[in-house]
Amino acid sequence: MSDAPVICVRQVQHTFGSGETQKQVLYDVTLEIMPGEIVIMTGPSGSGKTTLLTLIGALRAVQEGSLQVLGYELAGLPHQQLVAIRRKIGFIFQAHNLFDSLTAYQNVKMGLELHAYPAHEVRTRATAMLTTLGLAHRMHAKPHALSGGQRQRVAVARALVHRPKLVLADEPTAALDKDAGREVVTVLQQLAVEERAAIMLVTHDNRILDIADRIVNMVDGRIISDVLVQESVAMCAFLAECPVFAQLTPTTLSAIVDKMTKERHTTGTVLIRQGEVGDKFYLIRRGQCEVSITDGQSQRVVNTLGEGDFFGEIALLTGGPRSATVVTTEVTEVYTLGKADFDATLEASASFKEQLLKVFFQRQ
Ligand code: CMP
């Protein structure tokens, strides 16, 4: 696992035009994006976001400063090498440039053509990607027969089907309704977790700001803020909505949040194994987990838990071993609380324990 940044921009300046009409659009831009990071870039139109995105995407020549992408310095690189780097990047741009004479499936296949995969893998990947994006039934339609939102999703599928280590997206959810937008966002999150891909999005869509690890704000060609998303604020708001924490005072709530850790897991991760010693309590931020119990030879699924549900409380309450196995069934984000902090919360709040037991008995 490499921890070198995927994008490293140092003091980049950029100017359009010359002479009287010359206009500087980027001033001293410095930015780093690490593997697995999802960064959202916001700012008014004309602030330089798209210029920066196209520079990072090797679609424009670097004029001044240094710009490293996927380990290559782009400044001064010959055209042919820039083209080779572009192929490693997943681009989701607004003008999606689908081929009108090709079906959705054939368009997505194009995204794999430069990567020399065996034919069966091309078929599997293209089909799987379109299915994930809710287009299984439109696979053989041509772009003119698709809605704007469907075309946008085909473009997303084509950009991501080769599982790039870097995705650059300009308003990827703009043409999409809430559910389709979430599907796109989920695919991006999966890529960030599973491939440790860096994802850089330009967006004004408030509905997706919550996926960002960092938000970079640009105004007049400069980065005016680059902040780690205040996860604690989001956590507090989320906890306050969960019945098990809803009774707590804001002070207790923020004390818990300070002790919680956010974890992101890929599909199929075993979070808890039946019979082991309990060390943490889990709350699902988003995603889904399956709870199963092994009894002799047979294993049966006893429950499916989703956003806002918690688990892992029984072993901590009883001191006994884990009573079930919990596995993620999609990319899942959880907040965890270590045993000592869990015990302290129980002591601080009788209603917390009451709620835990209430849910426990409801589940039986
Ligand atoms: P624990 O025993 O610490 O670890 C496994 C967890 O699975 C357990 O806590 C509960 O949170 C959860 N669990 C066990 N049985 C069920 C069930 N029938 N329904 C939902 N969750 C369960």
XYZ file of C-alpha atoms and ligand atoms in Angstrom:
386
model
C 0.000 0.000 0.000
C 1.670 3.183 -1.157
C 1.200 6.376 0.761
C 2.577 8.742 -1.833
C -0.004 11.335 -2.854
C -1.966 10.550 -6.017
C -2.088 14.246 -6.842
C 0.537 16.755 -5.792
C 0.088 20.295 -7.071
C 2.766 22.844 -6.167
C 2.477 26.556 -6.857
C 0.664 26.196 -10.110
C -0.229 29.382 -11.994
C -2.286 29.428 -15.149
C -3.113 32.158 -17.625
C -5.438 32.266 -20.617
C -4.947 34.526 -23.640
C -2.110 36.919 -24.216
C -1.399 40.639 -24.360
C -4.369 42.888 -23.509
C -6.805 40.014 -23.131
C -4.535 37.988 -20.888
C -6.283 36.679 -17.815
C -4.747 34.756 -14.967
C -7.103 32.024 -13.773
C -4.998 30.146 -11.213
C -2.732 31.717 -8.602
C -0.246 29.728 -6.571
C -2.391 26.646 -6.277
C -0.972 23.990 -3.949
C -2.876 20.824 -3.144
C -2.260 17.192 -2.241
C -4.647 14.267 -2.498
C -3.847 10.895 -0.976
C -4.910 7.381 -2.049
C -8.451 6.593 -0.926
C -9.308 10.219 -0.311
C -12.511 11.789 -1.618
C -12.073 15.515 -2.114
C -14.850 17.838 -3.168
C -13.943 21.135 -4.796
C -16.475 23.928 -4.569
C -16.493 27.596 -5.526
C -18.337 29.998 -7.808
C -18.273 29.444 -11.546
C -15.226 31.061 -13.088
C -13.158 30.451 -9.956
C -10.750 28.135 -11.775
C -12.047 24.741 -10.623
C -12.463 23.267 -14.082
C -9.107 24.630 -15.242
C -7.444 22.959 -12.281
C -9.301 19.722 -12.943
C -8.249 19.663 -16.594
C -4.631 20.402 -15.648
C -4.634 17.500 -13.192
C -6.223 15.337 -15.874
C -3.281 16.037 -18.235
C -5.753 17.653 -20.634
C -3.887 20.965 -20.577
C -0.206 21.822 -20.461
C 1.200 23.022 -17.127
C 2.556 26.571 -17.588
C 4.124 27.238 -14.230
C 4.656 25.216 -11.089
C 4.785 21.486 -10.536
C 2.007 18.982 -10.937
C 2.493 15.307 -10.128
C -0.234 12.838 -10.931
C -0.035 9.081 -10.250
C 3.685 9.493 -9.709
C 4.413 11.401 -12.959
C 5.488 15.015 -13.188
C 3.218 16.513 -15.846
C 5.075 19.792 -16.324
C 7.119 19.520 -19.495
C 5.965 15.985 -20.342
C 5.691 15.208 -24.083
C 2.207 14.869 -25.576
C 2.370 11.103 -26.000
C 3.126 10.519 -22.349
C 0.359 12.873 -21.307
C -2.027 10.754 -23.369
C -0.767 7.593 -21.650
C -1.425 9.157 -18.226
C -4.931 10.252 -19.262
C -5.790 6.629 -19.937
C -5.138 5.773 -16.309
C -7.627 8.377 -15.094
C -11.420 8.032 -14.890
C -13.010 11.207 -16.232
C -16.622 12.068 -15.574
C -17.236 15.349 -17.306
C -20.504 17.095 -18.070
C -20.319 16.787 -21.833
C -20.263 13.040 -21.729
C -19.293 12.367 -25.333
C -20.991 9.029 -25.676
C -20.842 7.463 -29.122
C -24.330 7.795 -30.599
C -23.970 4.800 -32.890
C -22.989 2.463 -30.033
C -25.231 0.960 -27.360
C -24.783 1.731 -23.659
C -22.927 -1.573 -23.270
C -20.637 -0.907 -26.246
C -19.891 2.569 -24.940
C -18.872 1.144 -21.574
C -16.771 -1.528 -23.282
C -14.835 1.293 -24.945
C -13.621 2.225 -21.481
C -11.815 -1.112 -21.325
C -10.538 -1.347 -24.854
C -7.233 0.395 -24.188
C -6.469 -1.849 -21.265
C -6.033 -5.252 -22.930
C -8.391 -7.324 -20.795
C -9.478 -10.775 -22.009
C -12.881 -10.734 -23.762
C -14.776 -12.523 -21.003
C -13.503 -10.052 -18.422
C -14.549 -7.141 -20.599
C -18.068 -8.608 -20.743
C -18.253 -9.264 -17.013
C -16.912 -5.890 -15.984
C -19.037 -3.867 -18.384
C -22.207 -5.735 -17.444
C -21.505 -5.524 -13.720
C -20.807 -1.801 -13.844
C -23.988 -1.018 -15.785
C -26.000 -3.199 -13.428
C -24.572 -1.477 -10.346
C -25.645 1.830 -11.822
C -29.201 0.605 -12.350
C -28.940 0.212 -16.127
C -29.185 -3.566 -16.554
C -32.435 -3.142 -18.514
C -31.034 -0.393 -20.789
C -27.766 -2.092 -21.673
C -28.533 -2.413 -25.379
C -30.151 0.976 -25.899
C -28.353 3.698 -27.841
C -27.804 7.103 -26.239
C -30.663 8.854 -28.119
C -33.115 6.366 -26.577
C -31.883 7.066 -23.039
C -32.887 9.850 -20.672
C -30.334 12.501 -19.682
C -29.804 10.821 -16.320
C -29.307 7.414 -17.933
C -26.772 8.832 -20.394
C -24.914 10.386 -17.501
C -24.772 7.024 -15.746
C -23.470 5.316 -18.885
C -20.703 7.919 -18.963
C -19.942 7.215 -15.307
C -19.856 3.474 -16.017
C -17.466 4.020 -18.931
C -15.184 6.208 -16.806
C -14.991 3.785 -13.904
C -15.144 0.364 -15.534
C -11.345 0.003 -15.639
C -11.202 0.812 -11.921
C -8.882 3.794 -12.188
C -6.676 4.902 -9.290
C -7.736 8.476 -9.912
C -11.173 9.814 -10.783
C -11.797 13.401 -11.827
C -15.438 14.372 -11.975
C -17.187 17.608 -12.859
C -20.736 17.721 -11.451
C -21.200 13.950 -11.760
C -24.641 13.992 -10.175
C -26.014 17.195 -11.711
C -28.434 15.522 -14.129
C -29.520 12.830 -11.695
C -32.388 12.404 -9.270
C -31.710 11.557 -5.633
C -31.530 7.778 -6.017
C -29.470 7.747 -9.209
C -27.134 10.331 -7.636
C -26.643 8.070 -4.622
C -25.845 5.114 -6.886
C -23.082 7.104 -8.564
C -21.745 8.252 -5.224
C -21.762 4.682 -3.893
C -19.724 3.458 -6.864
C -17.212 6.240 -6.238
C -16.969 5.348 -2.554
C -16.475 1.697 -3.436
C -13.603 2.607 -5.713
C -12.030 4.754 -2.997
C -12.190 1.919 -0.482
C -11.479 -1.079 -2.700
C -8.805 0.385 -5.003
C -7.619 3.172 -2.719
C -8.491 5.458 -5.606
C -8.295 9.200 -5.108
C -11.521 10.907 -6.125
C -11.707 14.595 -6.910
C -15.144 16.023 -7.576
C -16.284 19.467 -8.548
C -19.843 19.798 -7.336
C -22.513 22.132 -6.064
C -24.763 19.248 -5.134
C -25.344 19.619 -1.392
C -26.788 16.147 -1.274
C -23.378 14.577 -1.785
C -21.127 16.827 0.316
C -21.254 14.231 3.080
C -19.083 11.775 1.143
C -16.101 14.114 1.172
C -13.093 13.556 3.394
C -12.014 17.086 2.543
C -13.627 20.108 0.980
C -11.475 22.490 -1.025
C -12.959 25.879 -1.740
C -11.711 28.008 -4.627
C -12.392 31.676 -5.225
C -10.853 33.829 -7.958
C -8.233 31.256 -8.894
C -7.012 30.596 -5.362
C -7.677 27.890 -2.836
C -9.148 29.820 0.048
C -9.853 26.858 2.285
C -8.908 23.217 2.360
C -10.546 21.554 5.329
C -10.891 18.084 6.659
C -14.614 17.644 6.884
C -15.600 18.210 10.473
C -16.632 14.671 10.995
C -17.523 15.330 14.616
C -20.301 17.743 13.645
C -21.776 15.235 11.230
C -21.403 12.459 13.824
C -23.232 14.473 16.503
C -26.094 15.242 14.149
C -26.321 11.598 13.179
C -26.140 10.263 16.740
C -28.840 12.661 17.872
C -31.171 11.008 15.359
C -30.428 7.466 16.522
C -32.942 6.318 19.147
C -30.242 4.721 21.280
C -28.426 8.049 21.687
C -31.386 10.406 21.351
C -31.969 10.664 25.104
C -28.434 11.832 25.854
C -27.617 15.419 26.653
C -25.607 17.324 24.015
C -22.610 17.289 26.361
C -22.647 13.519 26.787
C -23.239 13.170 23.065
C -20.220 15.206 22.061
C -18.099 13.416 24.688
C -19.039 10.118 22.994
C -18.354 11.498 19.539
C -14.869 12.522 20.605
C -14.209 8.903 21.529
C -15.677 7.369 18.386
C -13.675 6.301 15.375
C -14.957 6.192 11.832
C -14.144 3.077 9.804
C -14.894 2.351 6.165
C -15.136 -1.302 5.116
C -15.455 -3.110 1.803
C -18.187 -5.628 1.047
C -17.714 -8.955 2.801
C -15.629 -7.718 5.746
C -16.152 -9.669 8.954
C -16.562 -6.997 11.628
C -17.436 -9.352 14.451
C -16.862 -13.091 14.694
C -19.078 -15.214 16.886
C -17.267 -16.561 19.942
C -14.544 -13.918 20.053
C -14.021 -11.459 22.871
C -15.936 -8.188 22.528
C -13.810 -5.058 22.280
C -16.007 -2.435 20.608
C -19.503 -1.211 19.990
C -20.597 -0.391 16.424
C -23.044 2.059 14.916
C -23.760 1.969 11.183
C -23.333 5.352 9.500
C -24.199 4.039 6.056
C -24.263 0.673 4.333
C -25.511 -2.708 5.409
C -24.459 -5.698 7.528
C -25.749 -9.188 7.963
C -25.915 -10.860 11.369
C -25.617 -14.640 11.394
C -25.447 -17.283 14.063
C -23.611 -20.579 13.762
C -25.200 -23.398 15.608
C -23.230 -26.638 15.310
C -22.873 -27.162 11.548
C -25.534 -24.757 10.389
C -25.269 -21.047 9.945
C -28.360 -18.882 9.652
C -28.797 -15.207 8.989
C -30.835 -13.715 11.810
C -30.936 -10.087 10.813
C -29.886 -7.401 8.394
C -28.838 -4.081 9.871
C -28.593 -0.719 8.099
C -28.055 2.991 8.642
C -28.639 4.017 12.268
C -28.581 0.448 13.637
C -26.014 -0.602 16.202
C -24.466 -3.936 17.139
C -21.765 -5.463 19.272
C -23.401 -4.390 22.529
C -24.194 -7.833 23.924
C -20.664 -9.047 24.592
C -19.826 -5.688 26.142
C -22.876 -5.738 28.393
C -22.519 -9.350 29.490
C -18.761 -9.825 29.393
C -19.413 -13.046 27.425
C -18.207 -13.910 23.912
C -19.705 -12.414 20.744
C -23.144 -13.945 20.208
C -23.138 -13.682 16.406
C -21.029 -12.929 13.346
C -21.515 -9.586 11.607
C -20.398 -9.147 7.977
C -20.777 -6.151 5.669
C -22.914 -6.788 2.579
C -21.972 -3.523 0.883
C -19.403 -0.790 1.418
C -20.161 0.247 4.960
C -19.121 3.073 7.236
C -19.335 2.489 10.944
C -18.607 4.539 14.026
C -17.019 2.472 16.753
C -16.655 3.004 20.470
C -14.058 1.069 22.474
C -15.133 -1.006 25.471
C -13.836 1.376 28.129
C -15.651 4.340 26.579
C -18.770 2.238 26.120
C -18.683 1.343 29.832
C -18.193 4.989 30.769
C -21.242 5.930 28.689
C -23.315 3.279 30.440
C -22.322 4.758 33.768
C -23.040 8.287 32.682
C -26.459 7.564 31.322
C -29.079 5.132 32.537
C -31.238 5.845 29.484
C -28.474 4.632 27.150
C -28.525 1.207 28.789
C -32.330 1.207 28.791
C -32.403 1.871 25.048
C -29.826 -0.820 24.327
C -31.824 -3.388 26.252
C -35.083 -2.273 24.651
C -33.711 -2.810 21.163
C -32.133 -6.082 22.256
C -35.481 -7.463 23.415
C -37.275 -6.181 20.315
C -34.834 -8.148 18.160
C -35.431 -11.418 19.971
P -22.336 -9.124 20.305
O -22.769 -10.408 20.862
O -21.430 -8.271 21.110
O -21.698 -9.353 18.863
C -22.551 -9.826 17.821
C -23.694 -8.856 17.682
O -24.676 -9.183 16.741
C -24.467 -8.778 18.970
O -23.652 -8.219 19.957
C -25.676 -8.003 18.554
O -25.391 -6.636 18.472
C -25.866 -8.547 17.162
N -26.957 -9.549 17.182
C -26.970 -10.764 17.767
N -28.146 -11.381 17.548
C -28.897 -10.560 16.847
C -30.203 -10.613 16.296
N -31.005 -11.676 16.471
N -30.637 -9.537 15.623
C -29.830 -8.463 15.433
N -28.607 -8.354 15.915
C -28.133 -9.381 16.601
